[in-house]
Amino acid sequence: MQETRQNKIARLLQKELSLIFQEQTRAMHGVMVSVTRTKISPDLSICTAYLSIFPSERAEELIKNITRNEKQLRYELGTRIRYQMRIVPELRFFIDDSLDYIDRIDELLKK
């Protein structure tokens, strides 16, 4: 169970990562990346971010690209949160496929 401070920091990181992805995907027409959920470790050193990527066919390709540029993203995040946090957490990215799962369930229920 996450503590209050962890929840506040997770929301801050989610907001800032969302803004970073929004700026970076403006150049890529037809692609949308949103941060659906973030979790932070109890010692605030590791941030796990779940990304929802549209279109979902390009999700694997974009996650690989994001993990390759993880250092640049961490630096950008550090410049944005430098007054709120002393140490910028290590970033880990995963695909949030809950929307695809919901669509699949809808298809099965319609049959």
PDB file of C-alpha atoms in Angstrom, residues 1-104:
ATOM      1  CA  MET A   1       0.000   0.000   0.000  1.00  0.00           C
ATOM      2  CA  GLN A   2       1.419   3.355  -1.044  1.00  0.00           C
ATOM      3  CA  GLU A   3       1.789   6.172   1.410  1.00  0.00           C
ATOM      4  CA  THR A   4       0.461   9.700   0.924  1.00  0.00           C
ATOM      5  CA  ARG A   5       3.852  11.084  -0.065  1.00  0.00           C
ATOM      6  CA  GLN A   6       4.359   8.328  -2.630  1.00  0.00           C
ATOM      7  CA  ASN A   7       0.934   9.092  -4.129  1.00  0.00           C
ATOM      8  CA  LYS A   8       1.704  12.811  -4.409  1.00  0.00           C
ATOM      9  CA  ILE A   9       5.049  12.169  -6.062  1.00  0.00           C
ATOM     10  CA  ALA A  10       3.532   9.564  -8.390  1.00  0.00           C
ATOM     11  CA  ARG A  11       0.906  12.103  -9.505  1.00  0.00           C
ATOM     12  CA  LEU A  12       3.593  14.757 -10.026  1.00  0.00           C
ATOM     13  CA  LEU A  13       5.681  12.372 -12.134  1.00  0.00           C
ATOM     14  CA  GLN A  14       2.623  11.289 -14.121  1.00  0.00           C
ATOM     15  CA  LYS A  15       1.738  14.899 -14.907  1.00  0.00           C
ATOM     16  CA  GLU A  16       5.259  15.867 -15.926  1.00  0.00           C
ATOM     17  CA  LEU A  17       5.843  12.719 -18.008  1.00  0.00           C
ATOM     18  CA  SER A  18       2.518  13.332 -19.763  1.00  0.00           C
ATOM     19  CA  LEU A  19       3.609  16.853 -20.685  1.00  0.00           C
ATOM     20  CA  ILE A  20       6.969  15.579 -21.956  1.00  0.00           C
ATOM     21  CA  PHE A  21       5.326  12.924 -24.138  1.00  0.00           C
ATOM     22  CA  GLN A  22       2.765  15.434 -25.381  1.00  0.00           C
ATOM     23  CA  GLU A  23       5.542  17.773 -26.547  1.00  0.00           C
ATOM     24  CA  GLN A  24       7.554  14.992 -28.166  1.00  0.00           C
ATOM     25  CA  THR A  25       4.650  13.370 -30.016  1.00  0.00           C
ATOM     26  CA  ARG A  26       3.455  16.613 -31.597  1.00  0.00           C
ATOM     27  CA  ALA A  27       6.008  16.071 -34.362  1.00  0.00           C
ATOM     28  CA  MET A  28       4.794  12.508 -34.941  1.00  0.00           C
ATOM     29  CA  HIS A  29       1.419  12.855 -36.609  1.00  0.00           C
ATOM     30  CA  GLY A  30      -1.093  10.124 -35.851  1.00  0.00           C
ATOM     31  CA  VAL A  31       0.570   8.948 -32.638  1.00  0.00           C
ATOM     32  CA  MET A  32      -0.649   9.595 -29.119  1.00  0.00           C
ATOM     33  CA  VAL A  33       1.136   8.530 -25.936  1.00  0.00           C
ATOM     34  CA  SER A  34      -0.526   9.015 -22.567  1.00  0.00           C
ATOM     35  CA  VAL A  35       0.669   8.064 -19.098  1.00  0.00           C
ATOM     36  CA  THR A  36      -2.173   6.118 -17.507  1.00  0.00           C
ATOM     37  CA  ARG A  37      -0.590   5.263 -14.173  1.00  0.00           C
ATOM     38  CA  THR A  38       2.658   5.713 -12.295  1.00  0.00           C
ATOM     39  CA  LYS A  39       3.982   3.885  -9.270  1.00  0.00           C
ATOM     40  CA  ILE A  40       6.956   4.902  -7.191  1.00  0.00           C
ATOM     41  CA  SER A  41       9.044   2.674  -4.951  1.00  0.00           C
ATOM     42  CA  PRO A  42       8.984   3.338  -1.178  1.00  0.00           C
ATOM     43  CA  ASP A  43      12.496   4.813  -1.291  1.00  0.00           C
ATOM     44  CA  LEU A  44      11.474   7.073  -4.242  1.00  0.00           C
ATOM     45  CA  SER A  45      14.261   5.733  -6.445  1.00  0.00           C
ATOM     46  CA  ILE A  46      12.283   3.849  -9.123  1.00  0.00           C
ATOM     47  CA  CYS A  47       9.271   5.130 -11.027  1.00  0.00           C
ATOM     48  CA  THR A  48       7.227   2.651 -13.029  1.00  0.00           C
ATOM     49  CA  ALA A  49       5.098   4.340 -15.701  1.00  0.00           C
ATOM     50  CA  TYR A  50       2.345   2.607 -17.663  1.00  0.00           C
ATOM     51  CA  LEU A  51       1.805   4.063 -21.125  1.00  0.00           C
ATOM     52  CA  SER A  52      -1.231   3.871 -23.336  1.00  0.00           C
ATOM     53  CA  ILE A  53      -0.192   4.204 -26.973  1.00  0.00           C
ATOM     54  CA  PHE A  54      -2.479   4.922 -29.905  1.00  0.00           C
ATOM     55  CA  PRO A  55      -2.413   3.280 -32.436  1.00  0.00           C
ATOM     56  CA  SER A  56      -1.737   0.096 -30.527  1.00  0.00           C
ATOM     57  CA  GLU A  57      -0.064  -1.539 -33.543  1.00  0.00           C
ATOM     58  CA  ARG A  58       2.966   0.729 -33.041  1.00  0.00           C
ATOM     59  CA  ALA A  59       3.125   0.217 -29.265  1.00  0.00           C
ATOM     60  CA  GLU A  60       6.081  -2.184 -29.217  1.00  0.00           C
ATOM     61  CA  GLU A  61       8.111   0.001 -31.568  1.00  0.00           C
ATOM     62  CA  LEU A  62       7.437   3.132 -29.514  1.00  0.00           C
ATOM     63  CA  ILE A  63       8.192   1.456 -26.170  1.00  0.00           C
ATOM     64  CA  LYS A  64      11.567   0.313 -27.540  1.00  0.00           C
ATOM     65  CA  ASN A  65      12.257   3.863 -28.723  1.00  0.00           C
ATOM     66  CA  ILE A  66      11.221   5.309 -25.352  1.00  0.00           C
ATOM     67  CA  THR A  67      13.432   2.902 -23.402  1.00  0.00           C
ATOM     68  CA  ARG A  68      16.377   3.727 -25.690  1.00  0.00           C
ATOM     69  CA  ASN A  69      15.900   7.432 -24.897  1.00  0.00           C
ATOM     70  CA  GLU A  70      15.306   6.858 -21.187  1.00  0.00           C
ATOM     71  CA  LYS A  71      18.334   8.935 -20.129  1.00  0.00           C
ATOM     72  CA  GLN A  72      17.156  11.922 -22.137  1.00  0.00           C
ATOM     73  CA  LEU A  73      13.646  11.593 -20.651  1.00  0.00           C
ATOM     74  CA  ARG A  74      15.075  11.368 -17.141  1.00  0.00           C
ATOM     75  CA  TYR A  75      17.143  14.507 -17.749  1.00  0.00           C
ATOM     76  CA  GLU A  76      14.100  16.373 -19.066  1.00  0.00           C
ATOM     77  CA  LEU A  77      12.077  15.203 -16.068  1.00  0.00           C
ATOM     78  CA  GLY A  78      14.879  16.321 -13.761  1.00  0.00           C
ATOM     79  CA  THR A  79      14.847  19.835 -15.165  1.00  0.00           C
ATOM     80  CA  ARG A  80      11.103  20.033 -14.562  1.00  0.00           C
ATOM     81  CA  ILE A  81      11.005  18.659 -11.002  1.00  0.00           C
ATOM     82  CA  ARG A  82      14.364  19.874  -9.707  1.00  0.00           C
ATOM     83  CA  TYR A  83      12.768  22.006  -6.987  1.00  0.00           C
ATOM     84  CA  GLN A  84      10.313  19.328  -5.808  1.00  0.00           C
ATOM     85  CA  MET A  85      12.628  16.322  -5.542  1.00  0.00           C
ATOM     86  CA  ARG A  86      16.251  15.914  -4.601  1.00  0.00           C
ATOM     87  CA  ILE A  87      16.872  12.758  -6.641  1.00  0.00           C
ATOM     88  CA  VAL A  88      15.255  12.040  -9.985  1.00  0.00           C
ATOM     89  CA  PRO A  89      13.970   8.449  -9.923  1.00  0.00           C
ATOM     90  CA  GLU A  90      15.019   5.791 -12.395  1.00  0.00           C
ATOM     91  CA  LEU A  91      12.308   5.385 -15.041  1.00  0.00           C
ATOM     92  CA  ARG A  92      10.765   2.125 -16.219  1.00  0.00           C
ATOM     93  CA  PHE A  93       8.122   2.025 -18.926  1.00  0.00           C
ATOM     94  CA  PHE A  94       5.482  -0.616 -19.630  1.00  0.00           C
ATOM     95  CA  ILE A  95       2.550  -0.822 -22.033  1.00  0.00           C
ATOM     96  CA  ASP A  96      -0.861  -0.405 -20.432  1.00  0.00           C
ATOM     97  CA  ASP A  97      -3.077  -2.655 -22.542  1.00  0.00           C
ATOM     98  CA  SER A  98      -6.214  -2.305 -20.420  1.00  0.00           C
ATOM     99  CA  LEU A  99      -8.102  -0.502 -23.223  1.00  0.00           C
ATOM    100  CA  ASP A 100      -7.352  -3.325 -25.663  1.00  0.00           C
ATOM    101  CA  TYR A 101      -8.470  -5.799 -23.007  1.00  0.00           C
ATOM    102  CA  ILE A 102     -11.778  -3.924 -22.553  1.00  0.00           C
ATOM    103  CA  ASP A 103     -12.356  -3.885 -26.327  1.00  0.00           C
ATOM    104  CA  ARG A 104     -11.706  -7.620 -26.492  1.00  0.00           C
TER     105      ARG A 104
END
